[in-house]
Tab-separated table of C-alpha atoms in Angstrom:
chain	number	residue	atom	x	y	z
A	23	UNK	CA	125.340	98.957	150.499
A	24	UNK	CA	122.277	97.064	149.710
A	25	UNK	CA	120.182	99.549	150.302
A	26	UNK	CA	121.993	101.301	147.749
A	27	UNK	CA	122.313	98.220	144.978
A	28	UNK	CA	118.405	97.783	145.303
A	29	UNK	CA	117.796	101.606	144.667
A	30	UNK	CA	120.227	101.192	141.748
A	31	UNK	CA	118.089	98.405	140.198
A	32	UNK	CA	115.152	100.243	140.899
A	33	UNK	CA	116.550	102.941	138.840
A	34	UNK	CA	117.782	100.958	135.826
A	35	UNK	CA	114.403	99.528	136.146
A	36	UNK	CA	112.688	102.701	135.697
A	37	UNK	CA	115.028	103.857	133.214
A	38	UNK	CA	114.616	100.828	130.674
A	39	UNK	CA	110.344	101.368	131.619
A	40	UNK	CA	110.460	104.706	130.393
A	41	UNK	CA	112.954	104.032	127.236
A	42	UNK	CA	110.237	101.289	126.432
A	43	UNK	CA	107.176	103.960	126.712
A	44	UNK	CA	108.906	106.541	124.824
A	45	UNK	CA	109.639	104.143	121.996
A	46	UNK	CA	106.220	102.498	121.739
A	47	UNK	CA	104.977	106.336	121.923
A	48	UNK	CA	106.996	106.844	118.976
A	49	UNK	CA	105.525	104.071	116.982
A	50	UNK	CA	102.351	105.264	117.321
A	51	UNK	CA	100.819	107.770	114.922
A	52	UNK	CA	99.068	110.345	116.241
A	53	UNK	CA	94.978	110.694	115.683
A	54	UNK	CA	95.803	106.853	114.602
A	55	UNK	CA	97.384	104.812	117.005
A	56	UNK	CA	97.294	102.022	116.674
A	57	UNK	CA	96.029	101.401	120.265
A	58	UNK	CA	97.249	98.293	121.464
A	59	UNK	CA	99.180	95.248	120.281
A	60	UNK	CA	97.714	92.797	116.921
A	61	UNK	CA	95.591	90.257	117.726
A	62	UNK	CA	95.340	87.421	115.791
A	63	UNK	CA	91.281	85.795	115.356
A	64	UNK	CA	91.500	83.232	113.122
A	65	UNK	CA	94.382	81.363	111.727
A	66	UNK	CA	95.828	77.838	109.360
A	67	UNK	CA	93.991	79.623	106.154
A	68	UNK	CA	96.028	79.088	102.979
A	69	UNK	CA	96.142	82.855	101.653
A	70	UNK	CA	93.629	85.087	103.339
A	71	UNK	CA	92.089	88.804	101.399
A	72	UNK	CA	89.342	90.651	100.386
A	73	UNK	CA	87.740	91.939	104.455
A	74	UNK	CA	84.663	93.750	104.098
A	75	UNK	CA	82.098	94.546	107.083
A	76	UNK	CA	78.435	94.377	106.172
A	77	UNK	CA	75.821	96.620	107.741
A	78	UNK	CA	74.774	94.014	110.549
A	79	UNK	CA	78.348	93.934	111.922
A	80	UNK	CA	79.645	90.468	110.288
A	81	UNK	CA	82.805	90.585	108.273
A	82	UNK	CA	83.774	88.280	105.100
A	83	UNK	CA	86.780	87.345	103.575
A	84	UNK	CA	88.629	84.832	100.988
A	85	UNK	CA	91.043	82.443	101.192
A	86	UNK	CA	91.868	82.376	97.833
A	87	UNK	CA	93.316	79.404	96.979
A	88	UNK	CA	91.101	77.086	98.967
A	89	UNK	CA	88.361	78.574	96.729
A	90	UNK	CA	86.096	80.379	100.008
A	91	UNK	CA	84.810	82.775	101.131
A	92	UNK	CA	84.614	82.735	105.279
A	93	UNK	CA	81.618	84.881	107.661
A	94	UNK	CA	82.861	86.072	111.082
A	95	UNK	CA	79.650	86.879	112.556
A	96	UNK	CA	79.091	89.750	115.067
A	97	UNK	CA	79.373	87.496	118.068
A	98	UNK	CA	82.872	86.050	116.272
A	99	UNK	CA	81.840	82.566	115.117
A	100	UNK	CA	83.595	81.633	111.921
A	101	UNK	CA	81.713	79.916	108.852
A	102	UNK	CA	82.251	79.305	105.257
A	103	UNK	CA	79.562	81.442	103.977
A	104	UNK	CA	80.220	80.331	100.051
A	105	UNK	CA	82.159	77.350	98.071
A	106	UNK	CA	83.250	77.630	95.418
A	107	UNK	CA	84.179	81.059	95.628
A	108	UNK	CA	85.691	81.220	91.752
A	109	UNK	CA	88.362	82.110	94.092
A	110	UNK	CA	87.176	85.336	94.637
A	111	UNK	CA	89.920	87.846	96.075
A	112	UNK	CA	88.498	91.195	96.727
A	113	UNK	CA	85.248	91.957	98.241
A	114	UNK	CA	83.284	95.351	99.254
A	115	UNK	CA	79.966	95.527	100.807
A	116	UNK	CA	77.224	98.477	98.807
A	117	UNK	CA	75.111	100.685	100.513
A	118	UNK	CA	72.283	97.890	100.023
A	119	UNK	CA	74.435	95.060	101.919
A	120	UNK	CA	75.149	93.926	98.748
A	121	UNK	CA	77.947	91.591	98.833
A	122	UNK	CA	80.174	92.642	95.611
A	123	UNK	CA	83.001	90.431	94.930
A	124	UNK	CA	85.987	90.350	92.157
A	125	UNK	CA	86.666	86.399	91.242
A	126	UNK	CA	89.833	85.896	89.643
A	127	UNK	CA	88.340	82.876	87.535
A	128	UNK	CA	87.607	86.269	85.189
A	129	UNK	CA	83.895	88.220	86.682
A	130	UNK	CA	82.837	91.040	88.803
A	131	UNK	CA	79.716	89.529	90.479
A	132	UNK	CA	77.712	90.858	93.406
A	133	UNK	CA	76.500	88.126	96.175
A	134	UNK	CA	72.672	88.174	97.634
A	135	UNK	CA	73.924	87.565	101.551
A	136	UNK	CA	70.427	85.982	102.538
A	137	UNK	CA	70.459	83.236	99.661
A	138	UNK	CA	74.196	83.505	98.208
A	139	UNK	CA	72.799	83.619	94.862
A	140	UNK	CA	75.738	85.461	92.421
A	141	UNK	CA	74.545	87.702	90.173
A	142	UNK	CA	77.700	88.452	87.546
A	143	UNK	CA	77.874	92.014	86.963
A	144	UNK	CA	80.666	92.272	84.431
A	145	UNK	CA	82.521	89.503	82.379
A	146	UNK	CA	84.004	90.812	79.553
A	147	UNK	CA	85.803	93.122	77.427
A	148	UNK	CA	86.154	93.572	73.769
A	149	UNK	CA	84.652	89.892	73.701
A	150	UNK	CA	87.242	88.686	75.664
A	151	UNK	CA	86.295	87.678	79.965
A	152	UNK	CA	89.177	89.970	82.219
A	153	UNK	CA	92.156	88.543	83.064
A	154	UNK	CA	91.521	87.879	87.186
A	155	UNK	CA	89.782	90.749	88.780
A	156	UNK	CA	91.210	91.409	91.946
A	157	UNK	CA	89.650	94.271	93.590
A	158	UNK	CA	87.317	96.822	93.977
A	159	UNK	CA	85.526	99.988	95.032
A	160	UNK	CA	82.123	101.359	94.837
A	161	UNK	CA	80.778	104.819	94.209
A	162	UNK	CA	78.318	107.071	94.691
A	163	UNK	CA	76.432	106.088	91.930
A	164	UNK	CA	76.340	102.676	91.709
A	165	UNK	CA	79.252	102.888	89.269
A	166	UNK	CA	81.995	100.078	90.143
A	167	UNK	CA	85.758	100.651	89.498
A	168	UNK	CA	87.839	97.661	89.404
A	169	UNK	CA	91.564	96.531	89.043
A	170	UNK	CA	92.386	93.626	86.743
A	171	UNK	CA	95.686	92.296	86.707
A	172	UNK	CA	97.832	89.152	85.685
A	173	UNK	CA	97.632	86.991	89.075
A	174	UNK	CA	95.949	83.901	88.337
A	175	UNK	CA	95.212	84.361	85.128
A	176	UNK	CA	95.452	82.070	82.048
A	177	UNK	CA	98.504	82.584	79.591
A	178	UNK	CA	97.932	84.339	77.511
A	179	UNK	CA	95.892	87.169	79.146
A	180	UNK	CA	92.466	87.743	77.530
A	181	UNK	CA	93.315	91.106	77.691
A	182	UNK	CA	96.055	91.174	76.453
A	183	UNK	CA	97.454	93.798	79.168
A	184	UNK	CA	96.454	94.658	82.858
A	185	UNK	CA	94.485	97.189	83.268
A	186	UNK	CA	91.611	99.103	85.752
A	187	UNK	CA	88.257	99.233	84.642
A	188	UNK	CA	84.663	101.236	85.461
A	189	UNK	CA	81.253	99.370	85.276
A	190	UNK	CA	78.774	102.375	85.560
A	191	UNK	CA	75.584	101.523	87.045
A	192	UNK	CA	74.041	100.666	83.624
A	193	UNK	CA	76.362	98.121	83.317
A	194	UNK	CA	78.274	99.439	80.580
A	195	UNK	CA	82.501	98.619	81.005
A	196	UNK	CA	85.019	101.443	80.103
A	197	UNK	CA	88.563	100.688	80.523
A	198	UNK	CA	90.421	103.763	81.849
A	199	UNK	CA	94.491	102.827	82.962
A	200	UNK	CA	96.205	100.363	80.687
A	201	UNK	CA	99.737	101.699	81.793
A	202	UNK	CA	100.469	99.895	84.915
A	203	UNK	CA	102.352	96.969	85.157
A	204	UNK	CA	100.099	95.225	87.598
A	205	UNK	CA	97.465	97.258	89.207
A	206	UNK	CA	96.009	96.121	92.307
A	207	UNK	CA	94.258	97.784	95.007
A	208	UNK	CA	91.791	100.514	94.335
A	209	UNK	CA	89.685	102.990	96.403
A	210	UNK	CA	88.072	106.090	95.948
A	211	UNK	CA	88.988	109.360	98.653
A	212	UNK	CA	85.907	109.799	101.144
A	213	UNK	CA	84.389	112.718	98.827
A	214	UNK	CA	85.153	110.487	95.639
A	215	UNK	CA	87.138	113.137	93.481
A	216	UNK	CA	90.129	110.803	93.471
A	217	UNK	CA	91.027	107.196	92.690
A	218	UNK	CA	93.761	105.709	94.138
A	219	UNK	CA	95.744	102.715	92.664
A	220	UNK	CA	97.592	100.580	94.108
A	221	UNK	CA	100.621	98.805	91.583
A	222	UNK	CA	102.371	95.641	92.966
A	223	UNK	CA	105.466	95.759	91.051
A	224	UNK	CA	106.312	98.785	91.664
A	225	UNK	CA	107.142	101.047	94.710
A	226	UNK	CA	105.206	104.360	93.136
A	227	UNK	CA	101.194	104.466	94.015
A	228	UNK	CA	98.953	106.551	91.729
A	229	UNK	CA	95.846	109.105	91.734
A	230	UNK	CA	93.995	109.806	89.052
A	231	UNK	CA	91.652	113.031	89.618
A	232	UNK	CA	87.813	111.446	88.963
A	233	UNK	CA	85.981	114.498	86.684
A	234	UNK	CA	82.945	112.504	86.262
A	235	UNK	CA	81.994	108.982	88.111
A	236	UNK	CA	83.034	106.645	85.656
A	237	UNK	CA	86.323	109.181	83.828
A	238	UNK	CA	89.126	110.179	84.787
A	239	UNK	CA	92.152	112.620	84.351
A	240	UNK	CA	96.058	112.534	84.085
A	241	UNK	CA	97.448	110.499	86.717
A	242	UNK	CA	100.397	111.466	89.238
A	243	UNK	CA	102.031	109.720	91.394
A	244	UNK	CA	100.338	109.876	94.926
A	245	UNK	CA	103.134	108.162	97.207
A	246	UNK	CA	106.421	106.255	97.085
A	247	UNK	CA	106.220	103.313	99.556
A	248	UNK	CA	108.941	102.773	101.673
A	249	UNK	CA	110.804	99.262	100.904
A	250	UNK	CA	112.465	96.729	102.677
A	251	UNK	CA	116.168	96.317	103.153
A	252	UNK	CA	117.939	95.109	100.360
A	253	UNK	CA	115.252	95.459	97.709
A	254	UNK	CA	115.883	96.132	93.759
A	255	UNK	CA	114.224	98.490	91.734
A	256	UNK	CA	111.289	99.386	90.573
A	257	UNK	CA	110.700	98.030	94.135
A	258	UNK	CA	107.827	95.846	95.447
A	259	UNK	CA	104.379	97.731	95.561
A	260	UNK	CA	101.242	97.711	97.761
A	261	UNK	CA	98.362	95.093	97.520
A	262	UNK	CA	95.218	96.169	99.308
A	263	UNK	CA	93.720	99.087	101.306
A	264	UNK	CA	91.591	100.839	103.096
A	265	UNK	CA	90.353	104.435	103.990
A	266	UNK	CA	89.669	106.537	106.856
A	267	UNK	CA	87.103	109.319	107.196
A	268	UNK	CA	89.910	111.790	107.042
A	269	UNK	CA	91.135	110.425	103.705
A	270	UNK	CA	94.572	108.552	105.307
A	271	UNK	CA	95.195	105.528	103.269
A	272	UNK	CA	96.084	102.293	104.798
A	273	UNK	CA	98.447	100.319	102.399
A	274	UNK	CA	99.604	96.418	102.773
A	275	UNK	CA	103.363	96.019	101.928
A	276	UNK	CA	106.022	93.951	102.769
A	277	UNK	CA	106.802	96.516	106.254
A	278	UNK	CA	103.504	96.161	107.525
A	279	UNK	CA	100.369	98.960	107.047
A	280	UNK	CA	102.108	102.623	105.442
A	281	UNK	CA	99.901	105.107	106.351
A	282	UNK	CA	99.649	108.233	104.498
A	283	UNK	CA	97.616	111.606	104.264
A	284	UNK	CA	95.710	112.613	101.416
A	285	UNK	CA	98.740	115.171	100.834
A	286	UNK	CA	101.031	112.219	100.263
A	287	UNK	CA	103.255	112.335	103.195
A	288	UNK	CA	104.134	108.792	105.096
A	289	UNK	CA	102.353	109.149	108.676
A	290	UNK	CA	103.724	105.939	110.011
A	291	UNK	CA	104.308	101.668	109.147
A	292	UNK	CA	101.375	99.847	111.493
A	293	UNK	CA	103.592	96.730	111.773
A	294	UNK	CA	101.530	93.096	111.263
A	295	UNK	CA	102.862	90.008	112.239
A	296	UNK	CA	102.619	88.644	108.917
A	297	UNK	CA	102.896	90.360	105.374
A	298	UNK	CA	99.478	91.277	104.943
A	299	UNK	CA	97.414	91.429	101.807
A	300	UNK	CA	94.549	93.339	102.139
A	301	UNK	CA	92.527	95.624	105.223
A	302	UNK	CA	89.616	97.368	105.890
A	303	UNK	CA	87.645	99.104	109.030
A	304	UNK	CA	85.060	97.538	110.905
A	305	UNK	CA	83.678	96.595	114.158
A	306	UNK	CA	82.544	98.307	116.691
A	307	UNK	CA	82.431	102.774	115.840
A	308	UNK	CA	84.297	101.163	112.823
A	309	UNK	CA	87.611	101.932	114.516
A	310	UNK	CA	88.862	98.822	114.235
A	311	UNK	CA	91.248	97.383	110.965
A	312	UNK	CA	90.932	93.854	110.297
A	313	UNK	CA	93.578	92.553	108.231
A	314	UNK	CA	94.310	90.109	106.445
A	315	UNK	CA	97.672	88.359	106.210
A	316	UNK	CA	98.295	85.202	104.698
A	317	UNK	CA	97.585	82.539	106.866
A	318	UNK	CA	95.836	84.754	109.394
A	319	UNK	CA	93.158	87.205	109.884
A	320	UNK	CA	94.302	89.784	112.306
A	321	UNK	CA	92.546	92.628	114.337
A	322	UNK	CA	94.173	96.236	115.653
A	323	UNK	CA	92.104	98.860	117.520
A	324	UNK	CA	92.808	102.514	116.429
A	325	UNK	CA	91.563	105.866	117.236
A	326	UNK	CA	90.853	106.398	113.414
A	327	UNK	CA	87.494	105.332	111.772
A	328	UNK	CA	86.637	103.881	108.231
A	329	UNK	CA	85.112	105.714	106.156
A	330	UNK	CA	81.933	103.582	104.387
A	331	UNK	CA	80.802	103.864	100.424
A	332	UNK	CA	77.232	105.062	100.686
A	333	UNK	CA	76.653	103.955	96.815
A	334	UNK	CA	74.635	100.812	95.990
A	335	UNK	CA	75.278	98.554	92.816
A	336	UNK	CA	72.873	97.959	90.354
């Protein structure tokens, strides 16, 4: 008999092992992963965003309300690279290792990472400085497109409305969407003919078909994100993202990371263990997403890879 009752665990044992594989299995997106569990680098930051990986392998980011901007070198030591930050929010790196940075105290600026001088690219419109930039994406030509919405911003808005802008290389401004309640996170598809943007208060994302860097054409809605339980409509919208080489977009939301193809379709929810705000790829092959999420800055290994904006600022 106790022969039999050990066998019996054994089996239940086995059982429950496989039931746990299949399920993880399931989570897992294939091509994507993620392989392996979160792990959490740095934490007791006030409201981390903006990652971006410069060409040396060290990765920056902002904790917004404490007005910084924070270096994780490539060995993993963690510095305050610049303060006061004009509590800069999103950042990208250029093909020259540029540092280019959105700071919600109304400028697009890019950052010299030897001497951390800040030279303002953009800081009005019309006359008037932008609301609060928030973030950003560079392109092939130098051109810069840039969301500017309501967070952070005085009362009334300068703008008078939210809205995404374009600084072409020259440094002229164009605004190009004015129709979105708050537009947030912006990138451009690996071969640039689309922008993506990102609303927060609402659950549809948008893509706007790029004819010429700088213009745009009729938007459509890209994706519908899925919510969580018990929200109200419009719904809640992304906040940041990232890209992979194969044009899968990486959205924060309230569920975690929704990944979806360039076609549209959902792919999978990378779950965080906070709400995060903002990711992008790094590390080593650049298969790694490093995320930030409020209080934390998180790292998950995947079998994707970032794709990287060859364009430098001007």
């Amino acid at each position: 008999m106790r022969n039999l009752f050990n066998w019996t665990i054994v089996s239940v044992t086995l059982l429950l092992m496989s039931i746990h594989a299949l399920a993880e299995q399931d989570s897992k997106i294939p091509g994507i992963g993620p392989v392996g569990k979160p792990v959490k680098l740095f934490t007791d930051f006030k409201f981390t965003e903006g990652p971006a990986f410069d060409l040396k392998g060290n990765l920056y980011f902002t904790d917004i309300p404490d007005n910084k901007i924070y270096k994780v070198n490539s060995k993993g030591k963690l510095s305050v690279f610049l303060e006061p930050s004009n509590h800069c929010n999103g950042l990208m790196l250029d093909g020259a290792n540029n540092l280019l940075a959105c700071e919600m105290d109304g400028r697009l600026v890019s950052i010299n990472l030897k001497n951390k001088k800040v030279t303002p690219l953009a800081t009005e419109y019309q006359g008037n400085r932008f609301n609060a930039p928030n973030d950003l994406v560079v392109d092939r030509t130098g051109g810069i497109y840039f969301t500017d919405p309501h967070y952070r911003a005085p009362e009334p808005l300068p703008q008078g409305k939210t809205a995404v802008y374009y600084r072409a290389a020259d440094g002229k401004v164009t605004r190009l969407v004015d129709n979105l309640k708050a537009p947030n996170g912006v990138i451009l598809s690996p071969d640039e003919k689309t922008l993506y943007v990102i609303p927060s208060m609402q659950k549809e994302m948008w893509a706007y078909p790029v004819t010429a860097p700088g213009k745009i054409g009729k938007g459509r809605v890209f994706c519908t994100l899925q919510q969580q339980e018990g929200y109200k409509e419009p719904g809640r919208g992304g906040d940041g993202l990232t890209i992979d080489t194969k044009g899968n977009l990486y959205i924060t939301s309230g569920l975690g990371l929704q990944v979806f193809s360039p076609e549209g379709k959902l792919l999978g929810i990378i779950e965080v263990p906070e709400k995060p705000a903002n990711v992008t790829f790094g590390g080593k092959d650049n298969s790694s997403l490093f995320i930030t999420a409020r209080t934390s800055l998180y790292r998950i290994d995947t079998k994707a890879k970032g794709h990287r904006f060859p364009g430098k600022s001007s």
